Tab-separated table of C-alpha atoms and ligand atoms in Angstrom:
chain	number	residue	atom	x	y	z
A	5	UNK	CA	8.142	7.411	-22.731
A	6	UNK	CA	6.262	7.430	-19.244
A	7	UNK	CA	3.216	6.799	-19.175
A	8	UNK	CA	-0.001	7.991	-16.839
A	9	UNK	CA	-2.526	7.086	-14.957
A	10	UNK	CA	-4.940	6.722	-17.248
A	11	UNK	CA	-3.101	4.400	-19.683
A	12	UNK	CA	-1.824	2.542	-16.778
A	13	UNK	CA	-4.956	1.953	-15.424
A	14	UNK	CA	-7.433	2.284	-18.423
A	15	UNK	CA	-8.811	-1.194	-17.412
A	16	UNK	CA	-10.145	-0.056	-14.017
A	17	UNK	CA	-11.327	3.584	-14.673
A	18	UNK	CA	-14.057	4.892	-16.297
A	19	UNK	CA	-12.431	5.975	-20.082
A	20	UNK	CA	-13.354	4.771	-23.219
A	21	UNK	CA	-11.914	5.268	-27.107
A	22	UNK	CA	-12.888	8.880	-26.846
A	23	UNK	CA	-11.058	10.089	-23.380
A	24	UNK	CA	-7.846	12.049	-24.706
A	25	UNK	CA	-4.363	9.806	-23.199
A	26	UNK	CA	-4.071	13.231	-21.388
A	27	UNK	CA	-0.599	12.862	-18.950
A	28	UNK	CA	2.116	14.796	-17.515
A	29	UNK	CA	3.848	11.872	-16.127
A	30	UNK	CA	1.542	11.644	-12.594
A	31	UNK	CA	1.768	8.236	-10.739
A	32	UNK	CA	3.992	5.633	-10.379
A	33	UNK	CA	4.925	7.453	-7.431
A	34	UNK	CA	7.909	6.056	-4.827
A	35	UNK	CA	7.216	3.930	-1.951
A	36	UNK	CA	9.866	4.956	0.446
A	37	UNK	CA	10.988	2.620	4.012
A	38	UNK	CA	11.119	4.879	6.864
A	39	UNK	CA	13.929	3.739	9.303
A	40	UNK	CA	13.501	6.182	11.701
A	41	UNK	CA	9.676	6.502	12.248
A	42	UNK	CA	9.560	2.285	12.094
A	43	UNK	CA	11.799	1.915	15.016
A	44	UNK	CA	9.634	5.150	16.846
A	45	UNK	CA	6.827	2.836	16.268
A	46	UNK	CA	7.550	-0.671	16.942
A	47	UNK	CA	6.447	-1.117	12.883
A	48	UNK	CA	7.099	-1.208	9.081
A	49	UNK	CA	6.610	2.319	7.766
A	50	UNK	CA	6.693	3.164	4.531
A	51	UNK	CA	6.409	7.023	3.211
A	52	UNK	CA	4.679	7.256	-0.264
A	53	UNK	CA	5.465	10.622	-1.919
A	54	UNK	CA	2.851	11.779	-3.339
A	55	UNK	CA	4.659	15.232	-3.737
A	56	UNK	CA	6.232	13.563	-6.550
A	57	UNK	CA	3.710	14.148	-9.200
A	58	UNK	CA	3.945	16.669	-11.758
A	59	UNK	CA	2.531	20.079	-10.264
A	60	UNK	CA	3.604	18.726	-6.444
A	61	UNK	CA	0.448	16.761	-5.490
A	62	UNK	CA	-1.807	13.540	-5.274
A	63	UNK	CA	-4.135	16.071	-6.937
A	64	UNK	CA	-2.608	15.154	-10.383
A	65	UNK	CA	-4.202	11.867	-10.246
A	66	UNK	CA	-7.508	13.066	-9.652
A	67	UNK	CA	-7.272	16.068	-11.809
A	68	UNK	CA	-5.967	14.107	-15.117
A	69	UNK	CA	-8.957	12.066	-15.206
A	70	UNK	CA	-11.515	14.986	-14.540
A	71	UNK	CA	-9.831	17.237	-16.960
A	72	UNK	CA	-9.763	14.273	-19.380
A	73	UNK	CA	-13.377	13.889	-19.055
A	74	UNK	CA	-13.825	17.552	-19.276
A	75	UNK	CA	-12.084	17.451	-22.881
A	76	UNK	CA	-14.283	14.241	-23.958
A	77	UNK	CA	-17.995	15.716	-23.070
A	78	UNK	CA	-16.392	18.684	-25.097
A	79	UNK	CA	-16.058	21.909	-22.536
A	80	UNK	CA	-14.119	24.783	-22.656
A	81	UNK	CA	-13.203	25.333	-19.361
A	82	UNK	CA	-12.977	24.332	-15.983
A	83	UNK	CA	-12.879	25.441	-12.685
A	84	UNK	CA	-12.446	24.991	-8.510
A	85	UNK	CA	-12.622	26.612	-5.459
A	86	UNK	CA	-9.017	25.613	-3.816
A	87	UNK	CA	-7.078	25.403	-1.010
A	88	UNK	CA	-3.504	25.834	-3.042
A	89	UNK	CA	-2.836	21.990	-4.849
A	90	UNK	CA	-6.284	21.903	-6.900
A	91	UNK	CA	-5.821	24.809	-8.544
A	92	UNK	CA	-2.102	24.368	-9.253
A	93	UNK	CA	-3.560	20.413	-10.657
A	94	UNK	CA	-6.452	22.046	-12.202
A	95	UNK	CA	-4.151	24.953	-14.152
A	96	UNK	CA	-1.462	22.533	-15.355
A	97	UNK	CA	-3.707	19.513	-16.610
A	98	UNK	CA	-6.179	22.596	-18.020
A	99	UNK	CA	-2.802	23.951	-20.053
A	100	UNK	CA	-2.091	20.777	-21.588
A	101	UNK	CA	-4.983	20.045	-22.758
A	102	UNK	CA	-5.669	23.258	-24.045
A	103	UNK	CA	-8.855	24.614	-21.798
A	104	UNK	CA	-9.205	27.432	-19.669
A	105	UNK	CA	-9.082	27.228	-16.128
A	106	UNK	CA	-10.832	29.517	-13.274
A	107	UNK	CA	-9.808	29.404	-9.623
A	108	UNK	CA	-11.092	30.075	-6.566
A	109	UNK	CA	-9.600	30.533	-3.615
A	110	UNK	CA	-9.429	31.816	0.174
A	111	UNK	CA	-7.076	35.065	-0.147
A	112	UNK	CA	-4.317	35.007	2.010
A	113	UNK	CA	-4.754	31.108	2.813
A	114	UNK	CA	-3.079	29.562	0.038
A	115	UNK	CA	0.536	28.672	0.403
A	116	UNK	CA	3.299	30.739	-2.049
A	117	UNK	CA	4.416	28.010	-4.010
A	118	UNK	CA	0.891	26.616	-5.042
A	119	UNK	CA	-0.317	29.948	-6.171
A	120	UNK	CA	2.568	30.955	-8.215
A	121	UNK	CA	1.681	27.573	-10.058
A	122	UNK	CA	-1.831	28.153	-10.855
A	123	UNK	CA	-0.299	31.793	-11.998
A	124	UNK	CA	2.630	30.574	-14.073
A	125	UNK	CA	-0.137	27.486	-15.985
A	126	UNK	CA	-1.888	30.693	-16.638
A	127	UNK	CA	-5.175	29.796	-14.861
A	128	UNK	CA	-7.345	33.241	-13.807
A	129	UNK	CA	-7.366	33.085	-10.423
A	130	UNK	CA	-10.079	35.091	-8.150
A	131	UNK	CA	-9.707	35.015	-4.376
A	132	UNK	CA	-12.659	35.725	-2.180
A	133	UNK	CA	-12.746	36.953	1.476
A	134	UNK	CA	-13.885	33.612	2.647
A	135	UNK	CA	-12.677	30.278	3.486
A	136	UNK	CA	-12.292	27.065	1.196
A	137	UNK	CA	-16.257	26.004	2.345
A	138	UNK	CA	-17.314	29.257	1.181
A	139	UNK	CA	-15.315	29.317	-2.261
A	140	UNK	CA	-16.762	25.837	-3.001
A	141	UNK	CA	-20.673	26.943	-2.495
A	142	UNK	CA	-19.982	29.705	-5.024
A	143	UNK	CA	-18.488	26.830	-7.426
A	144	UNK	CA	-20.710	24.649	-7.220
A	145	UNK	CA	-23.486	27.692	-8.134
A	146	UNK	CA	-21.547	28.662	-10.633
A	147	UNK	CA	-21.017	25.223	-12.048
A	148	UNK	CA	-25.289	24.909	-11.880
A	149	UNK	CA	-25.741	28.082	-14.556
A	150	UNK	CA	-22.498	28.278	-16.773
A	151	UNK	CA	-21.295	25.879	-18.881
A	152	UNK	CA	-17.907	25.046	-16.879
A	153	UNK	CA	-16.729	22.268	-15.600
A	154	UNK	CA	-16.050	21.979	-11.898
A	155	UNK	CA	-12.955	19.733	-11.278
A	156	UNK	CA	-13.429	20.252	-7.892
A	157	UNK	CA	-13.885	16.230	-5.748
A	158	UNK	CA	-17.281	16.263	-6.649
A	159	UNK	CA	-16.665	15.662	-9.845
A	160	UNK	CA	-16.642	11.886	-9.645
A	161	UNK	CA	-13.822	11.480	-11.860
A	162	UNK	CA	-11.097	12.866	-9.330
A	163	UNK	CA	-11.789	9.680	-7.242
A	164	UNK	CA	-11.237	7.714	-9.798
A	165	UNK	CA	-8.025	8.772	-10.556
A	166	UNK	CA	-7.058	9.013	-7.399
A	167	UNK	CA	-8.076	5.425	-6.242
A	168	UNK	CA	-5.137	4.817	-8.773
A	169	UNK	CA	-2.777	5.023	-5.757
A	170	UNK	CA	-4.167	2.102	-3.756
A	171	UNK	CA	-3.670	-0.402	-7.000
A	172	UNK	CA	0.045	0.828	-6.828
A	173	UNK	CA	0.250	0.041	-3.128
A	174	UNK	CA	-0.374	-3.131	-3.762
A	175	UNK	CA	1.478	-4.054	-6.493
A	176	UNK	CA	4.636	-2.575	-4.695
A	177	UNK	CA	3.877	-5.043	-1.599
A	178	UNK	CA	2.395	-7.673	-3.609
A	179	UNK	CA	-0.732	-7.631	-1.233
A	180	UNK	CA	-2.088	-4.779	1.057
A	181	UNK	CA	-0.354	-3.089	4.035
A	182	UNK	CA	-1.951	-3.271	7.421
A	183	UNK	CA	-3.007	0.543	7.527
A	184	UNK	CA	-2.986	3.809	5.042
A	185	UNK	CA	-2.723	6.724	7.104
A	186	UNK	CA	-3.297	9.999	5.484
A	187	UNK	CA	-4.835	13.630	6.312
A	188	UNK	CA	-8.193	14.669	5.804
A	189	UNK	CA	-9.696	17.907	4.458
A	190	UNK	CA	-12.159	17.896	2.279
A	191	UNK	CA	-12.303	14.159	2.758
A	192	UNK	CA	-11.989	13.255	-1.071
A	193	UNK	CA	-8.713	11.003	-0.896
A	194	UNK	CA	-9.455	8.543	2.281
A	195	UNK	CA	-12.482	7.923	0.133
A	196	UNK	CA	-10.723	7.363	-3.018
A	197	UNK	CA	-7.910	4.473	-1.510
A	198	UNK	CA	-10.828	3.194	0.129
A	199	UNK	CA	-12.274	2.799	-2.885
A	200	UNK	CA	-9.472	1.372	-4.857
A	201	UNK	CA	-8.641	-0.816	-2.072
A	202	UNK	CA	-12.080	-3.057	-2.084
A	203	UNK	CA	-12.189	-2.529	-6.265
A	204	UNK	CA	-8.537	-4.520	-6.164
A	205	UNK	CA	-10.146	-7.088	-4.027
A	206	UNK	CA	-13.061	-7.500	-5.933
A	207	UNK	CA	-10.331	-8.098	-8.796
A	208	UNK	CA	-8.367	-10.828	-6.871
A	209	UNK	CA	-5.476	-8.322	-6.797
A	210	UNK	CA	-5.343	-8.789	-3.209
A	211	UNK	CA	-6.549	-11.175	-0.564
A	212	UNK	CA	-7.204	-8.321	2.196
A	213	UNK	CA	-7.769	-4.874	2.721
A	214	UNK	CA	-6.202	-2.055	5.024
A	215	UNK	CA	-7.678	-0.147	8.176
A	216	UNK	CA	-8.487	3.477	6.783
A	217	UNK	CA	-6.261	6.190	9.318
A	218	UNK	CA	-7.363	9.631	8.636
A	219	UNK	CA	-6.383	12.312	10.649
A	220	UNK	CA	-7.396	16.370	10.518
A	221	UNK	CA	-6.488	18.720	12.076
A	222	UNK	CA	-7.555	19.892	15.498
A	223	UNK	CA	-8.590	23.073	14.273
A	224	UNK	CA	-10.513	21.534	10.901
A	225	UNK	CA	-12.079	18.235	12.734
A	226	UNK	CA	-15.679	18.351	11.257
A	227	UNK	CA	-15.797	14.813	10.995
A	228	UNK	CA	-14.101	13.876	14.398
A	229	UNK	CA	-16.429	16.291	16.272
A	230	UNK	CA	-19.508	15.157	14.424
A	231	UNK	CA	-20.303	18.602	13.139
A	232	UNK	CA	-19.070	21.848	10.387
A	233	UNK	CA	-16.470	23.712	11.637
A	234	UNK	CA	-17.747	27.476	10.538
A	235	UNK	CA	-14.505	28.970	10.848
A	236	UNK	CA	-11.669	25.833	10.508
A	237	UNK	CA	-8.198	27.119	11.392
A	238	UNK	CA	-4.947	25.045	11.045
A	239	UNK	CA	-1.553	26.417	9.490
A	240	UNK	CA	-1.635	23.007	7.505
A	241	UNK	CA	-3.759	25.086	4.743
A	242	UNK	CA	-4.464	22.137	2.455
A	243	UNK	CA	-6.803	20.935	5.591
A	244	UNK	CA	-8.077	23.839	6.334
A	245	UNK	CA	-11.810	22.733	5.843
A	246	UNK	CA	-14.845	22.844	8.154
A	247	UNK	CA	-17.419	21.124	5.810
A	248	UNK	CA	-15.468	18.248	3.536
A	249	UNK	CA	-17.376	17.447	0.730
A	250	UNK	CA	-17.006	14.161	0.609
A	251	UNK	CA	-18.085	13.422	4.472
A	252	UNK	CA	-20.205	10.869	4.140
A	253	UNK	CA	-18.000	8.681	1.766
A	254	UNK	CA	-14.636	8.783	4.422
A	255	UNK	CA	-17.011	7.887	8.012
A	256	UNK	CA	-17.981	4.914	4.809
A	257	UNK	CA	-14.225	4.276	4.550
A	258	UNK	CA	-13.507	4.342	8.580
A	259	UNK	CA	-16.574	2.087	9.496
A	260	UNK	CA	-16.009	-0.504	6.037
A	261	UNK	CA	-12.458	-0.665	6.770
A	262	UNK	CA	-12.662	-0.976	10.237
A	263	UNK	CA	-10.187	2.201	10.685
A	264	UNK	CA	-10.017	5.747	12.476
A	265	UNK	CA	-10.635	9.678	11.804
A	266	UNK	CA	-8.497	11.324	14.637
A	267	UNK	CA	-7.705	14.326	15.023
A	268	UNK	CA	-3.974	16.158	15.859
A	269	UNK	CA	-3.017	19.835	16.671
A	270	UNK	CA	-1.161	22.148	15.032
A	271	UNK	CA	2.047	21.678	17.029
A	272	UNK	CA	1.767	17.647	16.969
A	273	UNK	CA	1.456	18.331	12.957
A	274	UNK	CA	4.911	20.821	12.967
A	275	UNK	CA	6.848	18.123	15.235
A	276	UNK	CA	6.365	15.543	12.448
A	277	UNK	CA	6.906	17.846	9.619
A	278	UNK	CA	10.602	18.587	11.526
A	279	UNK	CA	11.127	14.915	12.016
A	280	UNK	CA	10.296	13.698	8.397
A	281	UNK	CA	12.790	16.230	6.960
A	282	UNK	CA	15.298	15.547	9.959
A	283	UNK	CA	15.310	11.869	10.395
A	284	UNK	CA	13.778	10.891	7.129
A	285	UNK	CA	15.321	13.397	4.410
A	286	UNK	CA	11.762	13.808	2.925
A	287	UNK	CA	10.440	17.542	2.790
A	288	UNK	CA	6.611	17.169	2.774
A	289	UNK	CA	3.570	20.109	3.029
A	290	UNK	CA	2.257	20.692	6.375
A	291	UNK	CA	-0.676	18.824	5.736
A	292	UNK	CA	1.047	15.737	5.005
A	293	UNK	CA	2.907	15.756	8.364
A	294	UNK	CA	-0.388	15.307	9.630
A	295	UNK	CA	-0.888	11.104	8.773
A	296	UNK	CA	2.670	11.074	10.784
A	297	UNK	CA	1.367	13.233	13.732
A	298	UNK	CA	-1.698	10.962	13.963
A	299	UNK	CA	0.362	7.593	13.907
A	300	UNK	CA	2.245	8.922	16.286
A	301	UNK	CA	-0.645	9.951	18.391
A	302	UNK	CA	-1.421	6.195	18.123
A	303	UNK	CA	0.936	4.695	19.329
A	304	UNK	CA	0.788	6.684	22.395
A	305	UNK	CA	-1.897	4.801	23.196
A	306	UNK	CA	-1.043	1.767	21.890
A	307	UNK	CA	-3.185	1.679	19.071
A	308	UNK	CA	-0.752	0.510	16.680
A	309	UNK	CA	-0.102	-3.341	16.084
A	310	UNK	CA	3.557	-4.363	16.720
A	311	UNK	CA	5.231	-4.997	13.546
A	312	UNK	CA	2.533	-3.888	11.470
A	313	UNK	CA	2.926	-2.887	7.977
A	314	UNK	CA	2.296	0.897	7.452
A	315	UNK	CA	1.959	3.412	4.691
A	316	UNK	CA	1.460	6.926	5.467
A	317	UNK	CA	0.722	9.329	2.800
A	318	UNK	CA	2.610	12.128	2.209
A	319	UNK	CA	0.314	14.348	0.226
A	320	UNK	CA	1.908	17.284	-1.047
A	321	UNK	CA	5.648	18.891	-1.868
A	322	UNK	CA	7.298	20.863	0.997
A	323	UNK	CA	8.444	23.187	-1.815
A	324	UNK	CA	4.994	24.215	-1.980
A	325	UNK	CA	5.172	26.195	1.416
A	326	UNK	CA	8.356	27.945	1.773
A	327	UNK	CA	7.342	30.566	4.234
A	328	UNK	CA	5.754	26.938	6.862
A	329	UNK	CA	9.602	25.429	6.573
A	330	UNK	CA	11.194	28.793	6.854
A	331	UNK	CA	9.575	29.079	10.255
A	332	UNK	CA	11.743	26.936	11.587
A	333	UNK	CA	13.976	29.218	11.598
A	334	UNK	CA	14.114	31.035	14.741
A	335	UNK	CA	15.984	34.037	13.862
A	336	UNK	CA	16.856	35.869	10.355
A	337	UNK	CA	20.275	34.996	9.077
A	338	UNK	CA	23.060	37.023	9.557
A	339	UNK	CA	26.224	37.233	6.950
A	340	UNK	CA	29.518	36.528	8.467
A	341	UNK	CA	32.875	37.929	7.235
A	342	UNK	CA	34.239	36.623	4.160
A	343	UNK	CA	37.255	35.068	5.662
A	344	UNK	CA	38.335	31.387	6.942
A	345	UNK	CA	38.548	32.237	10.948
A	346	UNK	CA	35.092	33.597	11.018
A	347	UNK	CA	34.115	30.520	8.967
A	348	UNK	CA	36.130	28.118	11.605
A	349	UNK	CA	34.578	29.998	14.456
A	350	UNK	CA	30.846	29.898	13.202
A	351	UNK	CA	31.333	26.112	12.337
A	352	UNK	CA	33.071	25.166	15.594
A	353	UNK	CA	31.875	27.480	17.805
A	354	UNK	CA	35.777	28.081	18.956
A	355	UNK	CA	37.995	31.029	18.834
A	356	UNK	CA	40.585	30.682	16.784
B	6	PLP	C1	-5.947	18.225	-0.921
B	6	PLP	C2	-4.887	17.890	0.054
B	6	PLP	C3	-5.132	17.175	1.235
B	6	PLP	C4	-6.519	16.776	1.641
B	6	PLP	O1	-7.073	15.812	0.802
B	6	PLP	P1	-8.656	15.638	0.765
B	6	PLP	O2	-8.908	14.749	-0.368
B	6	PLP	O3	-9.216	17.012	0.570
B	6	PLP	O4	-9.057	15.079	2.085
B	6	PLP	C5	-4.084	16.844	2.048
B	6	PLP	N1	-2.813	17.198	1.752
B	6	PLP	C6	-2.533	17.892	0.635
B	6	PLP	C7	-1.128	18.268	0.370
B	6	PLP	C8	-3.557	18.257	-0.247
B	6	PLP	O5	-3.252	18.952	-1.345
């Protein structure tokens, strides 16, 4: 039987006798070598897919512990304000383990896929006319008065879980890669690696730690410009945040680890979600296109060491966003005519 996070990792996380074994398989996620983007980049890349996990997201990791927790200190319910992957997390961990779930999220900003998850897990789901900044305010209010449980990456328990995937960087290498690169939104998972990274040190599990690369996007880069973004645009929704909560724990990350928070347009972001699924077979989110854009921004300048060993996150599922890939897609398609010449001729581009 597979295991989780939490059993896999029960000596470095917070859980004692009492946390539930709560799992739907997250984790153990696969480290893939990308051919393509190493020789683009004079280095070792490696793609870790992180769309992989149960609902589609590195979310699970967070969410299993927080929802775990949520079960031990005996609530009912939980809830988040959500960009698309939290909720779906939130909905399906919530399901299992038998608590309700409330959502909130930024109607008409949360990709198809992720919302007929948090729908299907049976979550109740309440958009707002407001972004992802705004929907978290009225959480965390909410979270003040009623007795729910906010799952949201305040709740210290998501970066727990999710520092989960740094311990099985390095026991895939054997020791730590150069640089993580990985996108940015509300900041919660360049702070979580971070934090796994210098915990596996401090355990002797490896004799060095990476450079932090986080990149958001141009439209969302609170943390590049030094200031909230009041109205954050970006058609990679998942980073479509002006205020990240956890802002002060990733500039910790970039200035401990001696690393970067860059930022990358949209269209820089859409070239590397084309060339991941062209070159590399591997269908990520928009958002997680974004760690590629921003190494490749790098190296335009140079910035990254020859040969060095890389691992980009890739966040989310492309199966998430169907209407972001079907863009692609210049024009509608068109039926041909049932027969073998029209075939031929469409496939050649002949007459026959
Ligand atoms: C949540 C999410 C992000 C952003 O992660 P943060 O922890 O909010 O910085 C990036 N990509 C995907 C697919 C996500 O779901």
């Amino acid at each position: 039987m597979t295991i989780g996070i939490i059993e896999r990792y029960y000596d470095y996380l917070p859980v004692t006798d009492k946390t539930p074994m709560l799992s739907l398989g997250e984790g153990n996620t696969p480290l893939v070598y990308a051919e393509h983007l190493s020789d683009a980049l004079s280095a070792h890349v490696y793609l870790k897919l992180e769309g992989l996990n149960p609902t589609g997201s590195f979310k699970d990791r967070g969410m299993v512990m927080a929802v775990a927790k949520a079960k031990e200190n005996g609530a009912d319910a939980v809830i988040c304000a959500s960009t698309g992957n939290t909720s779906a997390s939130a909905a399906a961990y919530a399901a299992k383990a038998g608590l309700n779930c409330f959502v909130v999220i930024p109607h008409g900003y949360v990709a198809a896929g992720k919302l007929a998850q948090a729908v299907l897990y049976g979550a109740k789901i309440i958009p707002i006319e407001g972004n992802f900044d705004q929907a978290l305010e009225m959480v965390k209010v909410l979270g003040e008065h009623y007795s729910v449980e906010i799952v949201n990456s305040i709740n210290p328990y998501r970066l727990e879980g999710q520092k989960t995937a740094a311990y099985e960087i390095i026991e895939k290498f054997g020791h730590s890669p150069h640089i993580v690169a990985l996108p940015v939104g509300n900041a919660g998972n360049i702070s979580a690696y971070w934090l796994g990274f210098k915990e596996a040190h401090e355990h002797q599990l490896c004799q060095s730690v990476p450079k932090m690369w986080g990149f958001q996007a141009e439209g969302a880069a609170a943390i590049v410009r030094n200031r909230k973004i009041s109205n954050p645009e970006t058609f990679a929704t998942a980073i479509r945040i002006g205020d990240p909560a956890s802002w002060k724990l990733a500039v910790k990350a970039r200035e401990e680890s001696g690393g970067i928070i860059n930022d990358v347009t949209d269209d820089e972001i859409r070239e590397a979600y084309y060339v991941l699924a062209e070159k590399e077979g591997v269908f990520c989110e928009p958002a997680s296109a974004a760690a590629i854009a921003g190494l490749y921004k790098q190296a335009k300048v140079g910035e990254i060491p020859k040969d060095s060993t890389i691992v980009a996150i890739l966040t989310g599922n492309g199966l998430k966003d169907p209407d972001s890939a079907m863009q692609k897609n210049s024009e509608p398609f068109k039926p041909i005519q049932a027969t073998e010449e029209e075939l031929v001729k469409n496939i050649f581009e002949v007459e026959v």
